[in-house]
CSV table of C-alpha atoms in Angstrom, one decimal:
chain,number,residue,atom,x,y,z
F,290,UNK,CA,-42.6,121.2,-23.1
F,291,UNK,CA,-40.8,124.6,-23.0
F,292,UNK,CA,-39.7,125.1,-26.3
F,293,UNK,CA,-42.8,125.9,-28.2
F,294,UNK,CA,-45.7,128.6,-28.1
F,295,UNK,CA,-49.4,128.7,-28.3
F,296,UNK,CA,-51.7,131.0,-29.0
F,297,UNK,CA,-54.8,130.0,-26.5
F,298,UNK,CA,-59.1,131.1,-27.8
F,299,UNK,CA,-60.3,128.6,-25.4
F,300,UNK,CA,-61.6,130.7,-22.3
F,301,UNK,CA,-61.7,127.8,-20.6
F,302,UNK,CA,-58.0,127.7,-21.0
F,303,UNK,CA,-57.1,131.0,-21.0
F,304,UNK,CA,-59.3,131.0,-16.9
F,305,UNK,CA,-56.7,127.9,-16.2
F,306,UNK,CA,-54.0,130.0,-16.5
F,307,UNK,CA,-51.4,130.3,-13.9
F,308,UNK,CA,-51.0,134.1,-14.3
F,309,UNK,CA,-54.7,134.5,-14.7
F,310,UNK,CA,-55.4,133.2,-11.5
F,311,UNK,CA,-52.8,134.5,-9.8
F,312,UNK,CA,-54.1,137.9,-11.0
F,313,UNK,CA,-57.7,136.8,-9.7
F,314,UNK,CA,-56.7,135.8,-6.6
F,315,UNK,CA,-54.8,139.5,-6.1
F,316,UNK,CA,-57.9,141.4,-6.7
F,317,UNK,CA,-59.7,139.3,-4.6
F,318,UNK,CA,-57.1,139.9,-2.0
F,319,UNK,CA,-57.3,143.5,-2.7
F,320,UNK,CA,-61.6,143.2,-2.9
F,321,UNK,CA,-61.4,141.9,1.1
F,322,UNK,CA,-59.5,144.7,2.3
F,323,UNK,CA,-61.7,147.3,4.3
F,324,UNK,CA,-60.8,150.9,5.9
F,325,UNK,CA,-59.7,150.3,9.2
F,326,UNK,CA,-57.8,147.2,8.9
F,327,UNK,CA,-54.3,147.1,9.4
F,328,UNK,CA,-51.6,147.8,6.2
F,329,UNK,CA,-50.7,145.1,3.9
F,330,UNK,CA,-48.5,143.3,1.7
F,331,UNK,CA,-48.9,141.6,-1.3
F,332,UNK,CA,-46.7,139.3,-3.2
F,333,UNK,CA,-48.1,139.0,-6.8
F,334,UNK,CA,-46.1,136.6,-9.3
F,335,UNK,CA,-46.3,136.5,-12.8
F,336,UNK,CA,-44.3,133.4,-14.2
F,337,UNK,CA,-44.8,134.3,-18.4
F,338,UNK,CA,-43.1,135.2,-20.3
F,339,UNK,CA,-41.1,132.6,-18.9
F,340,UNK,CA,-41.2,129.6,-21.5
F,341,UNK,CA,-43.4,127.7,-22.6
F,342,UNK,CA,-44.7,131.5,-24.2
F,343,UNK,CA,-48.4,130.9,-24.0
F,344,UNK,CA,-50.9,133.4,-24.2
F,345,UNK,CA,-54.1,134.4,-25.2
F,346,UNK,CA,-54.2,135.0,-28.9
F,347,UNK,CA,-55.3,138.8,-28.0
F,348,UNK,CA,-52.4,139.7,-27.3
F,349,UNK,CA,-51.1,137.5,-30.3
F,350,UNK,CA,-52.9,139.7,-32.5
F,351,UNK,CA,-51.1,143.0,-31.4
F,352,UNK,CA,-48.2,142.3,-33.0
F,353,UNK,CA,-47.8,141.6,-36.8
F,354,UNK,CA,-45.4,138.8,-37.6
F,355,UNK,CA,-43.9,140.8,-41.0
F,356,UNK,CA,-42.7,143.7,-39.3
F,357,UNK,CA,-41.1,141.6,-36.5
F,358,UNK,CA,-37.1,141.7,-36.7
F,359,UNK,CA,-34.5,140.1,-36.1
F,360,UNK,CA,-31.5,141.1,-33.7
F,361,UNK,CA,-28.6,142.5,-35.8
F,362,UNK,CA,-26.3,139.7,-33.9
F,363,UNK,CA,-29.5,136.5,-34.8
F,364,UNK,CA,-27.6,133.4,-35.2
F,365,UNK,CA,-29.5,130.2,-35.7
F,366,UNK,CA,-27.4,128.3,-32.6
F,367,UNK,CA,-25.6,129.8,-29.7
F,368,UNK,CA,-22.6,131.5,-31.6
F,369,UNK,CA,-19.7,133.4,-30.0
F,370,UNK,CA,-19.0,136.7,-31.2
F,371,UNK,CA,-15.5,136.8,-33.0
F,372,UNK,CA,-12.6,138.4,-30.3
F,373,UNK,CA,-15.0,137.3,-27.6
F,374,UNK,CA,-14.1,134.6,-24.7
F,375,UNK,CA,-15.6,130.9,-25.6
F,376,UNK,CA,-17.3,130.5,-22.0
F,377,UNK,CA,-19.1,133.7,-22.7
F,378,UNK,CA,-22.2,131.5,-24.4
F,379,UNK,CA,-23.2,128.0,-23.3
F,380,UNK,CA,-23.4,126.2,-26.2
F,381,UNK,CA,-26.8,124.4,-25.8
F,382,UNK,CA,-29.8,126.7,-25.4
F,383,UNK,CA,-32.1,126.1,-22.4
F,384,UNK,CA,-35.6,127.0,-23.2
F,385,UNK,CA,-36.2,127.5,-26.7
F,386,UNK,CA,-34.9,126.0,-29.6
F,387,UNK,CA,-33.5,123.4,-27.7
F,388,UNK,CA,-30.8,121.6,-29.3
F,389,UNK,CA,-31.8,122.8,-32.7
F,390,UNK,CA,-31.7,125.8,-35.5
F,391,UNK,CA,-33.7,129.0,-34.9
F,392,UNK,CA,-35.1,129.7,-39.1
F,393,UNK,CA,-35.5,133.2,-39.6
F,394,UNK,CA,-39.0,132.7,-40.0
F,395,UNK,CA,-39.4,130.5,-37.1
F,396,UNK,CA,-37.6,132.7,-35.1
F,397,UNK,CA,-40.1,135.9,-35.4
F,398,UNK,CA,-42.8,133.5,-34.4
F,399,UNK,CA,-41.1,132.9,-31.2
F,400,UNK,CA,-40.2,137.4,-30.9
F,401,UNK,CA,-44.1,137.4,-31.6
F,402,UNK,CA,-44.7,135.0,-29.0
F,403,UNK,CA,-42.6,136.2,-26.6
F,404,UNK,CA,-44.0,139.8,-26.3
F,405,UNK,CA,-47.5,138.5,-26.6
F,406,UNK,CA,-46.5,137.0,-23.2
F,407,UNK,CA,-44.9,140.4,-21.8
F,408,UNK,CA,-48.4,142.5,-23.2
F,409,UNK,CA,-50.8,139.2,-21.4
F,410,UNK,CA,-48.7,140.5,-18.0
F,411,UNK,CA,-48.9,144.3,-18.4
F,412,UNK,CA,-52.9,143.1,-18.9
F,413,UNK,CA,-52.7,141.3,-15.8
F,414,UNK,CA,-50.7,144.4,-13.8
F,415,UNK,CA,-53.4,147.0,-14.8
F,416,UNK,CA,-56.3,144.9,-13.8
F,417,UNK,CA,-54.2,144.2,-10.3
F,418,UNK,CA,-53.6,147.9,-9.6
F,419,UNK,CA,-56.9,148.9,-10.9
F,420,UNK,CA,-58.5,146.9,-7.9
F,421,UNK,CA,-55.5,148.5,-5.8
F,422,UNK,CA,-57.4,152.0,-6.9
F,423,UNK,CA,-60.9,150.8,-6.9
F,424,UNK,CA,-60.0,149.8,-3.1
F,425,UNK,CA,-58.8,153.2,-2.5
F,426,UNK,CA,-55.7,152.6,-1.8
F,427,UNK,CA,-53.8,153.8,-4.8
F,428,UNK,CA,-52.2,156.8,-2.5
F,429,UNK,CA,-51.0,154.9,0.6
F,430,UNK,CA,-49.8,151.8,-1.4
F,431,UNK,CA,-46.1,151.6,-2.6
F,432,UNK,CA,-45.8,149.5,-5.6
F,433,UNK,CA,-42.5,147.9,-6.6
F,434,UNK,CA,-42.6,145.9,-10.3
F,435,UNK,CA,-39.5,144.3,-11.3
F,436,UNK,CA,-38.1,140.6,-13.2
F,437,UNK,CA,-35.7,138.6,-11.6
F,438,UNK,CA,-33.8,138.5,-14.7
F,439,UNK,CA,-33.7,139.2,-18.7
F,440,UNK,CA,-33.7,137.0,-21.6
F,441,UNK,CA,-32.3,136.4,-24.9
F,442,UNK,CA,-34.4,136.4,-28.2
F,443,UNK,CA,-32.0,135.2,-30.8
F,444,UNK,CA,-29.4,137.8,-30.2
F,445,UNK,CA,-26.0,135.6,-30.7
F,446,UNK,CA,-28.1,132.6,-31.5
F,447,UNK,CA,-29.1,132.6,-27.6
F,448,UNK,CA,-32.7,131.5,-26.7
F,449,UNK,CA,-32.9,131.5,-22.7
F,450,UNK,CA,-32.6,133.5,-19.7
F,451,UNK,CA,-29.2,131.1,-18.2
F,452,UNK,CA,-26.0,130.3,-19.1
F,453,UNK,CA,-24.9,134.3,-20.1
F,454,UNK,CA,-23.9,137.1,-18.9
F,455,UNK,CA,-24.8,139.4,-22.2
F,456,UNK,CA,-26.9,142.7,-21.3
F,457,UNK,CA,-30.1,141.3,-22.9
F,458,UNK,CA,-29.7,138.2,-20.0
F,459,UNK,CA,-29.2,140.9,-16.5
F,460,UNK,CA,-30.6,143.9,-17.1
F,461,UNK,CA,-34.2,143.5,-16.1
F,462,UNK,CA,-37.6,146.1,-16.1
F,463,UNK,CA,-37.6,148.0,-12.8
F,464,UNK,CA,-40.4,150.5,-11.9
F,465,UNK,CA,-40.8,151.9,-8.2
F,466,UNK,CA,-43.9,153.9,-7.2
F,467,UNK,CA,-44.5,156.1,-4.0
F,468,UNK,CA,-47.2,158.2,-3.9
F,469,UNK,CA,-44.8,160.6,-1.6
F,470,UNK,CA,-42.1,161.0,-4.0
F,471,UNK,CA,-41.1,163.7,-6.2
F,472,UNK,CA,-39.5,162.0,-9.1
F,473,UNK,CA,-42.8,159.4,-9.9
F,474,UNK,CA,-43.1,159.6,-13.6
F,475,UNK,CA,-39.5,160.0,-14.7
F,476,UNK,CA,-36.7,157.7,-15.4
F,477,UNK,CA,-33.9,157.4,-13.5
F,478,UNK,CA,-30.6,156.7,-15.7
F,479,UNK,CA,-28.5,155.4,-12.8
F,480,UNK,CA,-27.2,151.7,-12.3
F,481,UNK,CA,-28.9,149.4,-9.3
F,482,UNK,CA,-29.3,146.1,-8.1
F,483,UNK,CA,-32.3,144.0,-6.6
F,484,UNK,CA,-30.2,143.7,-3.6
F,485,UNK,CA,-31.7,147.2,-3.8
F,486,UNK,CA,-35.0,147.0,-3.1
F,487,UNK,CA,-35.3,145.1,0.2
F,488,UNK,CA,-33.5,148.0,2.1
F,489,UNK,CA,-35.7,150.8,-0.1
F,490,UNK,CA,-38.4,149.0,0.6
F,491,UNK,CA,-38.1,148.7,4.2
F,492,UNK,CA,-37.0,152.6,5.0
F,493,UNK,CA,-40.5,153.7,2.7
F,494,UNK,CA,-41.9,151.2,5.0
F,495,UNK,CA,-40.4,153.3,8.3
F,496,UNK,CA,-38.9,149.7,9.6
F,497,UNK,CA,-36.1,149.0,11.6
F,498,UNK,CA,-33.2,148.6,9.2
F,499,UNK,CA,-31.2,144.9,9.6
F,500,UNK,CA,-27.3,145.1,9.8
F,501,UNK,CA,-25.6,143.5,7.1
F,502,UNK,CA,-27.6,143.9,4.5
F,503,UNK,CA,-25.2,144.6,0.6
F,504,UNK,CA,-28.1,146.7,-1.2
F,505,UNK,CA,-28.3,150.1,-0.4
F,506,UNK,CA,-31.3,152.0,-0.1
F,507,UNK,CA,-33.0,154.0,-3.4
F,508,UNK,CA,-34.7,156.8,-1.9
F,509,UNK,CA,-32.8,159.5,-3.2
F,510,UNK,CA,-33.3,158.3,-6.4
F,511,UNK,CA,-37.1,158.2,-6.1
F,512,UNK,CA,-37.1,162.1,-5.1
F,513,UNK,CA,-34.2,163.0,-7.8
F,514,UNK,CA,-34.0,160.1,-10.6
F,515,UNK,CA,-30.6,161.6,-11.7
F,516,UNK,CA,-29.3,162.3,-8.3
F,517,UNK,CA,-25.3,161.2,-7.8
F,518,UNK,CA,-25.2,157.6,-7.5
F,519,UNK,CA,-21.7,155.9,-8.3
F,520,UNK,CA,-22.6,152.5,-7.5
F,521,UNK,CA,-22.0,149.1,-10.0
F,522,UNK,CA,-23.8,146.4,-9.7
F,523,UNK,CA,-23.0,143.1,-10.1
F,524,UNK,CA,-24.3,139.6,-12.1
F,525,UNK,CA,-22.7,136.1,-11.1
F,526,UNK,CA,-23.5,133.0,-13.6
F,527,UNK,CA,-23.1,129.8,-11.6
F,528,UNK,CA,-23.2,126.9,-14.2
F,529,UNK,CA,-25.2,124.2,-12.7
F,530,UNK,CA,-24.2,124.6,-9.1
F,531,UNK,CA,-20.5,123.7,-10.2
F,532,UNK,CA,-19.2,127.0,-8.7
F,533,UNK,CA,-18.7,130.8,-10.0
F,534,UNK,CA,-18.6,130.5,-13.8
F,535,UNK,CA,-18.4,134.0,-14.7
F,536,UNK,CA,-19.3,137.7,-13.5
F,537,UNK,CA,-20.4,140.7,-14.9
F,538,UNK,CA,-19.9,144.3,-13.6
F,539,UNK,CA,-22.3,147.1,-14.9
F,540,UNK,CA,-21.2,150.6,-14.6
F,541,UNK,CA,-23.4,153.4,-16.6
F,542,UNK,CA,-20.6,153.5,-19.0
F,543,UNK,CA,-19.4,150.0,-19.0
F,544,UNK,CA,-19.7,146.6,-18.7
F,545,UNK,CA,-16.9,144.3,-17.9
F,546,UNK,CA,-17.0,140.6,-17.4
F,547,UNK,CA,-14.5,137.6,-16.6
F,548,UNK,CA,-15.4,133.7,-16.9
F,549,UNK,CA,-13.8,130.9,-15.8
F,550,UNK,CA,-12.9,127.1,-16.2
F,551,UNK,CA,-13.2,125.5,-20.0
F,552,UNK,CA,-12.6,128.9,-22.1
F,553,UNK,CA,-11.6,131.2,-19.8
F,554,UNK,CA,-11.5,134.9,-20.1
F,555,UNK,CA,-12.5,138.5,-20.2
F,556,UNK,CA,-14.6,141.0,-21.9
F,557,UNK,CA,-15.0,145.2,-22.2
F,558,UNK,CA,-18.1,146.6,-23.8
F,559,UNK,CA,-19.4,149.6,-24.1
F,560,UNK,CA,-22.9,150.0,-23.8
F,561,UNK,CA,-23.4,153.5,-25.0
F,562,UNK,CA,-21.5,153.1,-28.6
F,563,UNK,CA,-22.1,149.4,-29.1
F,564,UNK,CA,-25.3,148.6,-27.2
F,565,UNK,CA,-25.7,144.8,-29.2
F,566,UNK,CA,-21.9,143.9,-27.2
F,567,UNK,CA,-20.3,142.9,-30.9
F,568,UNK,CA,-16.7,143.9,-30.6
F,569,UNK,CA,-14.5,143.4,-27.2
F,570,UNK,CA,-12.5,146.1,-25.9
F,571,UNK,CA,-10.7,144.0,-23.3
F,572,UNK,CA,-7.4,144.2,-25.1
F,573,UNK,CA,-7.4,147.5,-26.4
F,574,UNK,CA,-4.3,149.3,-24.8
F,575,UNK,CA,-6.6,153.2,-24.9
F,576,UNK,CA,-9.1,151.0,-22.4
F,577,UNK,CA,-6.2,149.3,-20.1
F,578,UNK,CA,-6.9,151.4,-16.8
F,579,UNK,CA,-10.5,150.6,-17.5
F,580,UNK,CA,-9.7,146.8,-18.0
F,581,UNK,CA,-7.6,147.2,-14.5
F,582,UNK,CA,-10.3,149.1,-12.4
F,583,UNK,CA,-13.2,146.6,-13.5
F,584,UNK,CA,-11.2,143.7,-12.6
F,585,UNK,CA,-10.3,144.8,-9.4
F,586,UNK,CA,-14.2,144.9,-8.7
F,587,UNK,CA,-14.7,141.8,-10.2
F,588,UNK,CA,-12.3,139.8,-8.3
F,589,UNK,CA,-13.1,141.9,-4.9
């Protein structure tokens, strides 16, 4: 059932929703809330546009299938790029196009589909913090939006958000809004991790800090976006709970990653000059001390 898409009219459908009434149930939330009563949190999930990519056909209708493209790297089944390690792709996809061909044509009605789904949740964010204003509480109220990971829309012949460790699969939308801080507004060009935002979150919150926690905390970045910050972060892909498969680490000038077990190996991209990862650098003697600080990372 997840590798297809549907274009819902129905309102009846559209009001079954699992996003919709999520989103109903967080302005209702927001609706109870009164002045006086003590400050709150609010967890709001969105599960599209995780597979199967329904949506209204509203949102359908925003994009025009003949100008949709194709990545320069669209492959009809999970292909390894040529110089690249063989464990770098799992060779069956996981949510769409499941154990068949992706056809060109097929393939921008499933791009289509896909960012019909992202514009039904932007929908579904604005009506959520439009309640947060109408309760007036859009000043005191910080507002973290983020996706737990990316995905893959043909790029190598890859349909799913597992089994890679590509840039289109762990680099994921992260927006952070404080009504206190100077930088709201402007994009910050520096590397993080959503090990992040628990400790952000709980100094804007003035908590206790816990001991032990990995993430570091992102305040300086919400008062200067471009402040110093020399900090990788880190992917792991665990294939099926049979232990570490690969890693990824993400500097704002490189990525490096090394996999394991059945086609073992390593690869060195560079995101700035070859942002669609189509030739590996790992080998290349001019990028050796790179290759040699990365992996040290990696390993440690």
């Amino acid at each position: 059932g997840s590798d297809r898409w549907q274009a819902l009219t129905d309102p009846a459908q559209i009001a079954q929703q699992g996003d919709t009434q999520n989103t109903e149930k967080a302005i209702a939330y927001l609706k109870a809330w009164k002045p006086g009563d003590a400050p709150f949190f609010l967890g709001f999930g969105l599960a599209k546009p995780h597979s199967p990519l329904v949506a209204p056909k509203e949102f359908f209708d925003l994009y025009d299938l003949a100008k949709i493209e194709l990545p320069v790297d669209f492959a009809p089944r999970p292909t390894v790029p040529e110089g690249f390690p063989r464990a770098s792709i799992r060779a069956i996809n996981a949510d769409l196009f499941i154990k068949r061909d992706a056809s060109p044509e097929e393939a921008r009605q499933m791009i289509r589909a896909y960012l019909a789904c992202v514009s039904y949740v932007d929908a579904n964010v604005g009506r959520v913090l439009q309640a947060l204003k109408d309760a007036g509480r859009e000043k005191d109220t910080l507002v973290v939006l983020w996706s737990d990971h990316g995905y893959q829309l043909g790029e190598k012949g890859k349909w799913s958000k597992a089994g890679s460790l590509w840039e289109q699969g762990t680099r994921v939308p992260l927006a952070i809004y404080d009504p206190q801080r100077r930088g709201n507004g402007h994009a910050s060009p520096r590397v993080v991790e959503l090990l992040d935002l628990y400790p952000t979150i709980v100094s804007l919150a003035g908590l206790p800090m816990p001991a032990g926690l990995e993430g570091r905390n992102l305040t300086p970045l919400l008062d200067q976006p471009d402040a110093t910050w020399d900090h990788p972060a880190y992917s792991v892909w665990n294939e099926r709970g049979r232990g570490i498969t690969g890693v990824v680490v993400r500097t704002e000038r490189w990525r490096y990653a090394e996999f394991f077990g059945p086609g073992a190996g390593a690869f060195l991209t560079d995101p700035l000059n070859d942002p669609h990862e189509l030739k590996n650098l790992v080998n290349d003697p001019r990028y050796a001390d790179v290759v040699k600080q990365l992996a040290a990372l990696a390993r440690a």
